[in-house]
Short mmCIF file of C-alpha atoms in Angstrom, two decimals:
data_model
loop_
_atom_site.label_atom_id
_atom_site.label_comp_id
_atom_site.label_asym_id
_atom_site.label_seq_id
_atom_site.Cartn_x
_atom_site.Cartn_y
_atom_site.Cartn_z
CA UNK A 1 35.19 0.31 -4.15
CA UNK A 2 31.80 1.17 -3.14
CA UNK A 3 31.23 2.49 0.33
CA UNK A 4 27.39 2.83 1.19
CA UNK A 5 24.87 4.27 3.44
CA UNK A 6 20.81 3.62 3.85
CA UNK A 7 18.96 6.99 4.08
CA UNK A 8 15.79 6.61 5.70
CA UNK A 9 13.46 9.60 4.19
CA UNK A 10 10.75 10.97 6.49
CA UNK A 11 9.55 7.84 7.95
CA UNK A 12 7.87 9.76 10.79
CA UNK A 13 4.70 10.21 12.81
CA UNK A 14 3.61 13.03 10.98
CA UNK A 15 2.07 11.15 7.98
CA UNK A 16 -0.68 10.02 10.75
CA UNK A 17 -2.26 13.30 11.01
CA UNK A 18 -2.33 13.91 7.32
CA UNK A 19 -5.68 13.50 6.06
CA UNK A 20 -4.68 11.31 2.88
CA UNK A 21 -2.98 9.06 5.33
CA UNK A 22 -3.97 4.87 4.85
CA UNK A 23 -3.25 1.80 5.89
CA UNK A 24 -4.15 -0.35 3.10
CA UNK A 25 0.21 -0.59 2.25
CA UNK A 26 1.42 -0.13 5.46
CA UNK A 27 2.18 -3.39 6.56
CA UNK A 28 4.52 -4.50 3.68
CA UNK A 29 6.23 -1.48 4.21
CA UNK A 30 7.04 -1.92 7.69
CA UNK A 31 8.37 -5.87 6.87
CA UNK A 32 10.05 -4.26 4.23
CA UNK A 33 12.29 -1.53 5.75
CA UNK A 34 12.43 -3.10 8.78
CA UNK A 35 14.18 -5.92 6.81
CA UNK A 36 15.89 -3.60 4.58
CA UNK A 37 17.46 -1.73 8.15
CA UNK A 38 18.14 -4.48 9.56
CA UNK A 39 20.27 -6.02 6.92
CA UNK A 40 22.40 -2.78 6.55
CA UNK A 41 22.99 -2.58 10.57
CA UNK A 42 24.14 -6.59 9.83
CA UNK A 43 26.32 -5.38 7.39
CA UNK A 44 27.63 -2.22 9.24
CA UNK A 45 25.98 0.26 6.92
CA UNK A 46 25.65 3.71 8.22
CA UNK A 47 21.71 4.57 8.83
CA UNK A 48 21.10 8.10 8.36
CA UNK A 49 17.37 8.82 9.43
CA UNK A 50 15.80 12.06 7.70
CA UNK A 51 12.52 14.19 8.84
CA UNK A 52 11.03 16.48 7.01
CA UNK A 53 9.87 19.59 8.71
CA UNK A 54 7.75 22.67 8.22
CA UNK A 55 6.66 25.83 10.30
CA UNK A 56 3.11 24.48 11.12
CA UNK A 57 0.98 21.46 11.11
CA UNK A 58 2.08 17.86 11.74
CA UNK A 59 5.48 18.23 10.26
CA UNK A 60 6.05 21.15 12.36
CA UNK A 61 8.37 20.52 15.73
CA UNK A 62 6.16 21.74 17.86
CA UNK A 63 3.24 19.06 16.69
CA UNK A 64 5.90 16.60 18.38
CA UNK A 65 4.79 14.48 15.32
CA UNK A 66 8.55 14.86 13.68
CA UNK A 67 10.23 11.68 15.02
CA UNK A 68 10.27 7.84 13.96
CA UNK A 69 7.32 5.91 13.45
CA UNK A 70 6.91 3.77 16.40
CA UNK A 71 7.53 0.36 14.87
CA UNK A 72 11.39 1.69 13.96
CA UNK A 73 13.41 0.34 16.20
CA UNK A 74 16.76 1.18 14.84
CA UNK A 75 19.10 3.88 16.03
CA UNK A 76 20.72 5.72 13.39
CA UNK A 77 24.25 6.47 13.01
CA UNK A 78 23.03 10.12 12.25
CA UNK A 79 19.90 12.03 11.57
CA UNK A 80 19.08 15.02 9.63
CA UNK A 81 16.11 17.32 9.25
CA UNK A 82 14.52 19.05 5.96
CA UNK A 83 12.76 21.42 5.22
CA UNK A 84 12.57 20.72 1.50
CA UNK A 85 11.58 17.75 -0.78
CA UNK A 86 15.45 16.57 -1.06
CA UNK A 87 17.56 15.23 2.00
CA UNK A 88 20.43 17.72 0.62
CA UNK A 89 19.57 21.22 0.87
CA UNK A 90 20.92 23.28 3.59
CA UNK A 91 21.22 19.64 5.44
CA UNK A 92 24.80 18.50 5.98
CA UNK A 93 24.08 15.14 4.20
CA UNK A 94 26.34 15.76 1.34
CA UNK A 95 29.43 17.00 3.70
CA UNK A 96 28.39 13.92 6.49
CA UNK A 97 28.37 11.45 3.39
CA UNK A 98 31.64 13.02 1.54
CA UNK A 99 33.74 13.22 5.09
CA UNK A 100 33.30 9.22 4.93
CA UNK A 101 34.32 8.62 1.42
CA UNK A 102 30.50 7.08 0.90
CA UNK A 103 29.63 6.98 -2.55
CA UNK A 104 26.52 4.80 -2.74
CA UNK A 105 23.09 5.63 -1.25
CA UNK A 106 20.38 3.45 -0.16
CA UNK A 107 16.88 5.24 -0.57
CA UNK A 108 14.18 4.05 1.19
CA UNK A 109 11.60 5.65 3.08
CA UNK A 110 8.09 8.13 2.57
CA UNK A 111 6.99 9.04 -0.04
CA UNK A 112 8.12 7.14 -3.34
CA UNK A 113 7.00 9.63 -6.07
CA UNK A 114 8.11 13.45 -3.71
CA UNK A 115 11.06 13.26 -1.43
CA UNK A 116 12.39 9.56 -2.12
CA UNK A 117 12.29 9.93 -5.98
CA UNK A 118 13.50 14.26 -5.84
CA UNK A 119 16.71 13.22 -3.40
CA UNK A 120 17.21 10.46 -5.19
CA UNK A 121 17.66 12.50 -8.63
CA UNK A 122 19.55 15.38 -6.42
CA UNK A 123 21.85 12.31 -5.05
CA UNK A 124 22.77 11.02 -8.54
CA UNK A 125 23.62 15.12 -10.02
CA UNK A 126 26.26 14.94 -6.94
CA UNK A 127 27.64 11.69 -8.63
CA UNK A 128 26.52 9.43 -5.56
CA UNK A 129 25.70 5.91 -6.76
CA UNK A 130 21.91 5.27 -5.54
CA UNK A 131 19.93 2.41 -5.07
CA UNK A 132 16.45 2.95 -4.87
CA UNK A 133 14.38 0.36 -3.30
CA UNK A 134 10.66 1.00 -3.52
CA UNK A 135 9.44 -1.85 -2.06
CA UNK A 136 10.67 -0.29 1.15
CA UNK A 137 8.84 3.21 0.53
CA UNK A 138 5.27 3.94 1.32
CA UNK A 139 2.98 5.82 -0.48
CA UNK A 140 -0.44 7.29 -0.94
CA UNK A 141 -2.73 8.06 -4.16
CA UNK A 142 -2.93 10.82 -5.41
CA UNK A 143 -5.61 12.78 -7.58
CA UNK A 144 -4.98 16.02 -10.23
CA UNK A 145 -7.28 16.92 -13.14
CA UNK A 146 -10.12 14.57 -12.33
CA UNK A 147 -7.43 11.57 -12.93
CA UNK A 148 -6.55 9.57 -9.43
CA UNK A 149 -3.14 7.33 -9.49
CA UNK A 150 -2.92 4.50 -6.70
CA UNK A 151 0.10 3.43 -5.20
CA UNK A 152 1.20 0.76 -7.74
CA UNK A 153 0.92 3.59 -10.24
CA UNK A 154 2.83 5.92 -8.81
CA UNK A 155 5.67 3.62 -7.93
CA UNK A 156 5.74 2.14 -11.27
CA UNK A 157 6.06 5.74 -12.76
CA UNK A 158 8.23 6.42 -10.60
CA UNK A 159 10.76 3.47 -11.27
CA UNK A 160 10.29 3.83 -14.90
CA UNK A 161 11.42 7.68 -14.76
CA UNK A 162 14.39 6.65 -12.65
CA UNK A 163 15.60 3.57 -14.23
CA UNK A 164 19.19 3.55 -15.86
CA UNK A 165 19.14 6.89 -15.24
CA UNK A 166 19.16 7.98 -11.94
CA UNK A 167 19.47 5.03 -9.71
CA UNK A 168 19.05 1.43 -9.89
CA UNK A 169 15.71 -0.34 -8.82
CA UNK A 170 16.07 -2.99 -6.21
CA UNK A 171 13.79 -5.15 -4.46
CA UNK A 172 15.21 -5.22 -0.42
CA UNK A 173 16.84 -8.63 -1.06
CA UNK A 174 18.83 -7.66 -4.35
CA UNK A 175 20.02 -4.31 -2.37
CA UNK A 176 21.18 -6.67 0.37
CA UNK A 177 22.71 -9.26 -1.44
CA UNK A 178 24.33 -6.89 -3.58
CA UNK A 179 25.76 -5.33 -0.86
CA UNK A 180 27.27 -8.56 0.65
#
């Protein structure tokens, strides 16, 4: 039997201050982990929020940037911070998660292609069960060697390169009703 928690990866205040930061995708991404939340607090699945943070700058704790984006209106079961691209290292998660038996993950969160996409790979080499729903991740394009991918890009690489591999790709409503 499956038991299963929603980790909610670095949805925080510091991606305002960055300079790449845009709003063009941010409304579908608030409907869709709001929804995606919601449904897993219906269905008493643990919500484990995750921020990232760093020494300086917006995801530093002294910016006061490193807590929930102001439309969240959850409280989560537990929350964890990072200082790495996966929710794992020198956390807790794994121990929090293993201490109640959960064995399926929930990924949602910022951004798709960095720390969504590396803890869900670092979540599947544990032998977790992950479901990783991009449609409730947010990200931002991104430009190397004079080549620039946009957002659908990214997120369709990055479902492609974890497909039947790593985790499962769900939309918010086949995580939910898979869950019921």
């Amino acid at each position: 039997m499956s038991r299963s928690a929603l980790l909610n990866i670095d949805t925080q205040q510091s991606f305002f201050h960055r300079e790449y930061w845009q709003e063009d995708d941010f409304p579908a991404f608030q409907q869709a982990i709001s929804q995606l939340i919601s449904g897993c607090q219906d269905l008493k699945i643990p919500v484990v929020d995750i921020f990232h943070v760093d020494d300086e700058g917006p995801f530093s704790l002294a910016s006061g940037y490193v807590k929930a984006m102001p439309f969240l209106q959850h409280h989560a079961d537990v929350a964890f911070q990072k200082h790495v691209h996966n929710a794992f290292t020198d956390t807790g998660l794994d121990l929090w998660l293993r201490q109640r038996d959960i064995n399926h993950l929930i990924i949602c969160g910022i951004r798709t292609e960095q720390c969504c996409e590396t803890t869900t790979r670092v979540a599947s080499d544990l032998g977790y069960r992950v479901s990783f729903v991009s449609e409730a991740m947010l990200t931002f394009p991104m430009r190397w060697k004079g080549v620039t991918l946009d957002t659908q890009t990214l997120r369709h690489r990055t479902e492609t390169v974890l497909a039947g591999r790593f985790a499962q790709i769900q939309t918010v409503a086949e995580c939910l009703e898979s869950l019921s």
